[in-house]
XYZ file of C-alpha atoms in Angstrom:
185
model
C 2.027 8.434 15.021
C 4.907 9.827 12.954
C 5.206 13.357 11.598
C 4.344 14.264 8.012
C 7.379 13.190 5.889
C 6.049 14.817 2.708
C 6.225 18.437 1.694
C 2.874 20.207 1.462
C 0.579 17.936 -0.515
C -3.090 17.266 -0.952
C -2.727 13.604 -0.048
C -4.816 14.242 3.047
C -7.711 15.403 0.863
C -7.546 12.100 -1.031
C -7.719 10.209 2.252
C -10.709 12.355 3.263
C -12.524 10.998 0.187
C -11.614 7.417 1.134
C -12.891 8.041 4.670
C -16.171 9.282 3.185
C -16.347 5.987 1.282
C -15.930 4.223 4.624
C -18.720 6.296 6.179
C -20.966 5.387 3.240
C -20.186 1.662 3.662
C -18.409 1.317 0.309
C -15.032 0.607 1.904
C -14.504 -1.135 5.274
C -10.846 -0.187 5.745
C -7.914 1.158 3.734
C -4.166 1.674 3.773
C -1.825 3.528 1.471
C 0.544 1.077 -0.199
C 2.944 0.861 -3.102
C 5.484 3.514 -3.956
C 3.770 6.292 -1.985
C 3.963 4.147 1.170
C 7.657 3.598 0.437
C 8.125 7.355 0.110
C 6.353 7.921 3.413
C 8.677 5.431 5.129
C 11.904 6.530 3.519
C 12.535 9.264 0.981
C 11.034 10.764 -2.168
C 11.413 9.137 -5.562
C 9.328 9.185 -8.710
C 5.920 7.561 -8.850
C 2.930 7.953 -11.119
C 0.004 6.951 -8.946
C -1.302 6.368 -5.467
C -2.201 2.785 -4.523
C -4.865 2.490 -1.862
C -5.443 -1.043 -0.640
C -9.048 -1.448 0.445
C -11.208 -3.991 2.197
C -14.785 -3.915 0.966
C -18.051 -5.274 2.290
C -19.079 -8.491 0.600
C -16.136 -8.913 -1.783
C -17.049 -10.854 -4.905
C -15.640 -14.270 -5.692
C -14.038 -12.761 -8.792
C -10.462 -11.515 -8.700
C -11.652 -8.446 -10.614
C -12.926 -5.681 -8.355
C -16.379 -4.407 -9.241
C -15.706 -0.676 -9.223
C -19.368 0.309 -9.707
C -19.919 1.595 -6.162
C -16.616 3.468 -6.196
C -17.316 4.964 -9.644
C -20.815 5.967 -8.576
C -19.431 7.603 -5.443
C -16.643 9.549 -7.197
C -19.045 10.587 -9.964
C -21.316 12.225 -7.350
C -18.246 14.048 -5.977
C -17.243 15.318 -9.428
C -14.066 13.241 -9.807
C -13.047 11.711 -13.136
C -11.984 8.112 -13.675
C -10.224 6.320 -16.467
C -9.888 2.548 -16.451
C -8.269 1.591 -13.150
C -7.477 5.157 -12.010
C -9.735 7.631 -10.257
C -8.464 11.213 -10.376
C -8.894 12.576 -6.849
C -7.502 16.023 -6.075
C -4.830 15.620 -8.755
C -3.751 12.103 -7.753
C -4.353 9.160 -10.084
C -5.621 6.707 -7.437
C -5.679 2.982 -8.009
C -7.923 1.110 -5.587
C -6.569 -2.367 -4.900
C -9.089 -4.745 -3.341
C -7.117 -6.619 -0.702
C -9.639 -9.191 0.575
C -8.431 -11.980 -1.751
C -4.973 -12.246 -0.196
C -4.388 -12.916 3.516
C -1.069 -11.003 3.526
C -2.755 -7.951 2.022
C -5.651 -8.130 4.500
C -3.178 -8.213 7.366
C -1.209 -5.332 5.827
C -4.337 -3.167 5.763
C -5.502 -4.226 9.223
C -2.091 -3.605 10.827
C -1.259 -0.414 8.924
C 0.695 2.281 10.727
C -0.925 5.587 11.552
C 0.955 8.553 10.112
C 0.157 12.219 10.032
C -0.167 13.608 6.514
C -1.521 17.077 5.804
C -2.609 17.337 9.458
C -4.650 14.121 9.185
C -4.114 10.622 10.493
C -3.788 8.184 7.602
C -3.203 4.432 7.380
C 0.048 3.416 5.696
C 1.240 -0.155 5.164
C 4.316 -0.764 7.332
C 7.768 -1.483 5.892
C 7.776 -5.207 6.692
C 4.396 -5.872 5.058
C 5.443 -3.787 2.054
C 8.622 -5.877 1.693
C 6.638 -9.125 1.915
C 4.136 -7.842 -0.661
C 6.967 -6.749 -2.948
C 8.742 -10.095 -2.720
C 5.388 -11.736 -3.461
C 5.127 -9.633 -6.653
C 8.767 -10.369 -7.480
C 9.277 -7.461 -9.875
C 12.761 -5.950 -10.169
C 11.463 -2.506 -9.201
C 10.052 -4.043 -6.012
C 13.373 -5.712 -5.171
C 15.014 -2.284 -5.515
C 12.534 -0.833 -3.004
C 13.407 -3.610 -0.542
C 17.111 -2.864 -1.094
C 16.395 0.792 -0.335
C 14.613 -0.127 2.913
C 17.479 -2.481 3.806
C 20.148 0.182 3.256
C 18.173 2.656 5.365
C 17.535 0.039 8.067
C 13.770 0.581 7.833
C 12.722 -3.047 8.450
C 12.690 -5.237 11.521
C 14.355 -8.484 10.391
C 12.483 -10.663 12.891
C 9.059 -9.285 11.969
C 9.839 -9.632 8.267
C 11.043 -13.218 8.675
C 7.858 -14.089 10.583
C 5.715 -12.628 7.778
C 7.676 -14.452 5.091
C 7.287 -17.765 6.936
C 3.609 -17.261 7.736
C 2.720 -16.440 4.133
C 4.985 -19.057 2.550
C 7.259 -16.479 0.912
C 10.584 -17.577 2.388
C 11.484 -19.487 -0.810
C 10.852 -16.426 -2.969
C 12.845 -14.311 -0.522
C 15.812 -16.681 -0.699
C 15.881 -16.280 -4.488
C 16.540 -12.553 -4.045
C 18.260 -12.356 -0.658
C 21.672 -11.961 -2.302
C 20.514 -8.369 -2.897
C 20.123 -7.687 0.819
C 22.413 -7.249 3.823
C 23.331 -10.018 6.250
C 20.444 -9.044 8.530
C 18.032 -10.434 5.952
C 19.751 -13.689 5.060
C 17.162 -16.277 6.090
Protein backbone atom coordinates (compact mmCIF):
# COMPACT_ATOMS: atom_id res chain seq x y z
CA UNK A 1 0.00 0.00 0.00
CA UNK A 2 1.41 3.41 -0.96
CA UNK A 3 1.20 6.59 1.10
CA UNK A 4 -1.39 9.29 0.45
CA UNK A 5 -0.08 11.32 -2.55
CA UNK A 6 -2.79 13.99 -2.26
CA UNK A 7 -2.91 16.94 0.08
CA UNK A 8 -5.70 16.84 2.65
CA UNK A 9 -8.87 15.95 0.77
CA UNK A 10 -12.23 14.41 1.42
CA UNK A 11 -11.72 11.73 -1.21
CA UNK A 12 -11.75 9.13 1.55
CA UNK A 13 -15.27 10.21 2.54
CA UNK A 14 -16.41 9.61 -1.05
CA UNK A 15 -14.93 6.12 -0.94
CA UNK A 16 -16.72 5.53 2.38
CA UNK A 17 -20.01 6.14 0.53
CA UNK A 18 -19.01 3.69 -2.22
CA UNK A 19 -18.12 1.10 0.43
CA UNK A 20 -21.58 1.59 1.96
CA UNK A 21 -23.01 0.87 -1.50
CA UNK A 22 -20.99 -2.35 -1.48
CA UNK A 23 -22.33 -3.29 1.96
CA UNK A 24 -25.87 -2.67 0.69
CA UNK A 25 -25.27 -4.89 -2.37
CA UNK A 26 -25.62 -2.07 -4.90
CA UNK A 27 -21.99 -2.27 -5.99
CA UNK A 28 -19.86 -5.46 -5.98
CA UNK A 29 -16.46 -3.78 -6.38
CA UNK A 30 -14.99 -0.42 -7.37
CA UNK A 31 -11.79 1.34 -8.36
CA UNK A 32 -10.93 4.98 -8.85
CA UNK A 33 -10.03 5.60 -12.49
CA UNK A 34 -9.60 8.44 -14.94
CA UNK A 35 -7.73 11.63 -14.19
CA UNK A 36 -7.89 11.25 -10.40
CA UNK A 37 -6.19 7.84 -10.69
CA UNK A 38 -3.53 9.47 -12.87
CA UNK A 39 -3.03 12.14 -10.21
CA UNK A 40 -2.68 9.48 -7.53
CA UNK A 41 0.00 7.70 -9.58
CA UNK A 42 1.92 10.76 -10.68
CA UNK A 43 1.29 14.41 -9.94
CA UNK A 44 -1.55 16.91 -9.67
CA UNK A 45 -3.19 18.45 -12.71
CA UNK A 46 -6.64 19.85 -13.37
CA UNK A 47 -9.70 17.63 -13.44
CA UNK A 48 -13.40 18.27 -13.08
CA UNK A 49 -14.75 15.01 -11.74
CA UNK A 50 -14.01 11.72 -10.07
CA UNK A 51 -14.53 8.56 -12.14
CA UNK A 52 -15.35 5.48 -10.11
CA UNK A 53 -15.45 2.28 -12.12
CA UNK A 54 -17.92 -0.14 -10.57
CA UNK A 55 -18.98 -3.73 -10.95
CA UNK A 56 -22.63 -4.24 -10.12
CA UNK A 57 -24.76 -7.26 -9.35
CA UNK A 58 -26.78 -8.42 -12.32
CA UNK A 59 -25.64 -5.85 -14.89
CA UNK A 60 -28.24 -5.20 -17.57
CA UNK A 61 -27.75 -6.15 -21.19
CA UNK A 62 -27.96 -2.45 -22.06
CA UNK A 63 -24.82 -0.36 -22.38
CA UNK A 64 -26.61 2.34 -20.39
CA UNK A 65 -26.25 1.93 -16.64
CA UNK A 66 -29.52 1.95 -14.74
CA UNK A 67 -28.66 4.44 -12.01
CA UNK A 68 -31.91 3.93 -10.07
CA UNK A 69 -30.36 2.01 -7.16
CA UNK A 70 -27.47 4.46 -6.94
CA UNK A 71 -29.80 7.49 -7.11
CA UNK A 72 -32.08 5.97 -4.48
CA UNK A 73 -29.10 5.31 -2.22
CA UNK A 74 -27.56 8.80 -2.56
CA UNK A 75 -30.99 10.40 -2.13
CA UNK A 76 -31.35 8.67 1.27
CA UNK A 77 -27.90 10.02 2.21
CA UNK A 78 -28.82 13.58 1.21
CA UNK A 79 -26.52 13.84 -1.82
CA UNK A 80 -27.59 15.65 -5.00
CA UNK A 81 -27.26 14.28 -8.52
CA UNK A 82 -27.44 15.84 -11.93
CA UNK A 83 -27.44 13.70 -15.06
CA UNK A 84 -24.37 11.46 -14.87
CA UNK A 85 -22.82 13.12 -11.79
CA UNK A 86 -23.57 12.50 -8.14
CA UNK A 87 -22.29 15.23 -5.82
CA UNK A 88 -20.64 13.42 -2.91
CA UNK A 89 -18.79 15.50 -0.32
CA UNK A 90 -18.03 18.17 -2.92
CA UNK A 91 -16.86 15.79 -5.66
CA UNK A 92 -18.85 15.41 -8.87
CA UNK A 93 -18.67 11.60 -9.10
CA UNK A 94 -19.32 9.74 -12.31
CA UNK A 95 -20.03 6.04 -11.81
CA UNK A 96 -18.80 4.01 -14.77
CA UNK A 97 -20.25 0.51 -14.97
CA UNK A 98 -17.32 -1.68 -15.96
CA UNK A 99 -18.94 -5.10 -16.45
CA UNK A 100 -19.40 -4.68 -20.23
CA UNK A 101 -15.68 -4.56 -21.01
CA UNK A 102 -13.24 -7.32 -20.01
CA UNK A 103 -10.30 -4.88 -19.74
CA UNK A 104 -12.29 -2.66 -17.38
CA UNK A 105 -13.40 -5.63 -15.26
CA UNK A 106 -9.78 -6.70 -14.91
CA UNK A 107 -8.74 -3.13 -14.08
CA UNK A 108 -11.23 -3.02 -11.21
CA UNK A 109 -10.42 -6.52 -9.98
CA UNK A 110 -6.65 -5.92 -10.01
CA UNK A 111 -6.73 -2.35 -8.68
CA UNK A 112 -3.91 -1.23 -6.42
CA UNK A 113 -4.57 -0.45 -2.79
CA UNK A 114 -3.54 3.07 -1.82
CA UNK A 115 -3.97 5.01 1.36
CA UNK A 116 -6.03 8.17 0.93
CA UNK A 117 -7.28 10.21 3.87
CA UNK A 118 -6.20 7.39 6.21
CA UNK A 119 -8.31 4.85 4.29
CA UNK A 120 -7.42 2.05 1.92
CA UNK A 121 -8.90 2.73 -1.51
CA UNK A 122 -8.82 0.86 -4.82
CA UNK A 123 -7.08 2.71 -7.65
CA UNK A 124 -6.65 1.40 -11.20
CA UNK A 125 -2.94 0.74 -11.82
CA UNK A 126 -0.88 2.67 -14.38
CA UNK A 127 -0.73 -0.12 -16.97
CA UNK A 128 -4.50 -0.71 -16.99
CA UNK A 129 -5.08 3.04 -17.15
CA UNK A 130 -2.78 3.29 -20.18
CA UNK A 131 -4.57 0.41 -21.92
CA UNK A 132 -7.96 1.99 -21.17
CA UNK A 133 -6.74 5.35 -22.45
CA UNK A 134 -5.38 3.88 -25.67
CA UNK A 135 -8.72 2.09 -26.06
CA UNK A 136 -10.50 5.48 -25.80
CA UNK A 137 -7.95 7.04 -28.15
CA UNK A 138 -8.60 10.66 -27.16
CA UNK A 139 -5.72 13.14 -27.41
CA UNK A 140 -6.02 14.02 -23.72
CA UNK A 141 -5.60 10.32 -22.90
CA UNK A 142 -2.49 10.04 -25.09
CA UNK A 143 -1.03 12.98 -23.14
CA UNK A 144 -1.64 11.13 -19.86
CA UNK A 145 0.20 8.09 -21.24
CA UNK A 146 3.07 10.38 -22.31
CA UNK A 147 3.16 11.76 -18.77
CA UNK A 148 3.35 8.25 -17.29
CA UNK A 149 6.05 7.34 -19.83
CA UNK A 150 8.20 10.37 -18.98
CA UNK A 151 7.87 9.61 -15.26
CA UNK A 152 8.59 5.91 -15.83
CA UNK A 153 5.35 4.92 -14.09
CA UNK A 154 4.53 1.90 -16.29
CA UNK A 155 5.99 -1.57 -16.57
CA UNK A 156 6.53 -2.07 -20.32
CA UNK A 157 6.14 -5.86 -20.16
CA UNK A 158 2.88 -5.74 -18.21
CA UNK A 159 1.51 -3.06 -20.53
CA UNK A 160 2.46 -5.02 -23.65
CA UNK A 161 0.75 -8.13 -22.23
CA UNK A 162 -2.45 -6.14 -21.59
CA UNK A 163 -2.39 -4.59 -25.05
CA UNK A 164 -1.98 -8.02 -26.67
CA UNK A 165 -4.59 -9.72 -24.50
CA UNK A 166 -7.22 -7.07 -25.21
CA UNK A 167 -6.38 -6.64 -28.90
CA UNK A 168 -5.16 -3.06 -28.48
CA UNK A 169 -1.66 -3.44 -29.91
CA UNK A 170 -2.78 -2.00 -33.28
CA UNK A 171 -4.24 1.09 -31.63
CA UNK A 172 -1.08 1.44 -29.54
CA UNK A 173 1.13 1.30 -32.63
CA UNK A 174 -0.83 4.21 -34.13
CA UNK A 175 0.25 6.40 -31.20
CA UNK A 176 3.53 4.84 -30.10
CA UNK A 177 5.54 7.56 -31.85
CA UNK A 178 4.52 9.67 -28.83
CA UNK A 179 6.25 7.34 -26.38
CA UNK A 180 9.83 6.41 -25.48
CA UNK A 181 11.69 3.42 -26.89
CA UNK A 182 10.58 1.28 -23.94
CA UNK A 183 7.06 1.29 -25.36
CA UNK A 184 7.77 0.64 -29.02
CA UNK A 185 5.95 -2.65 -29.61
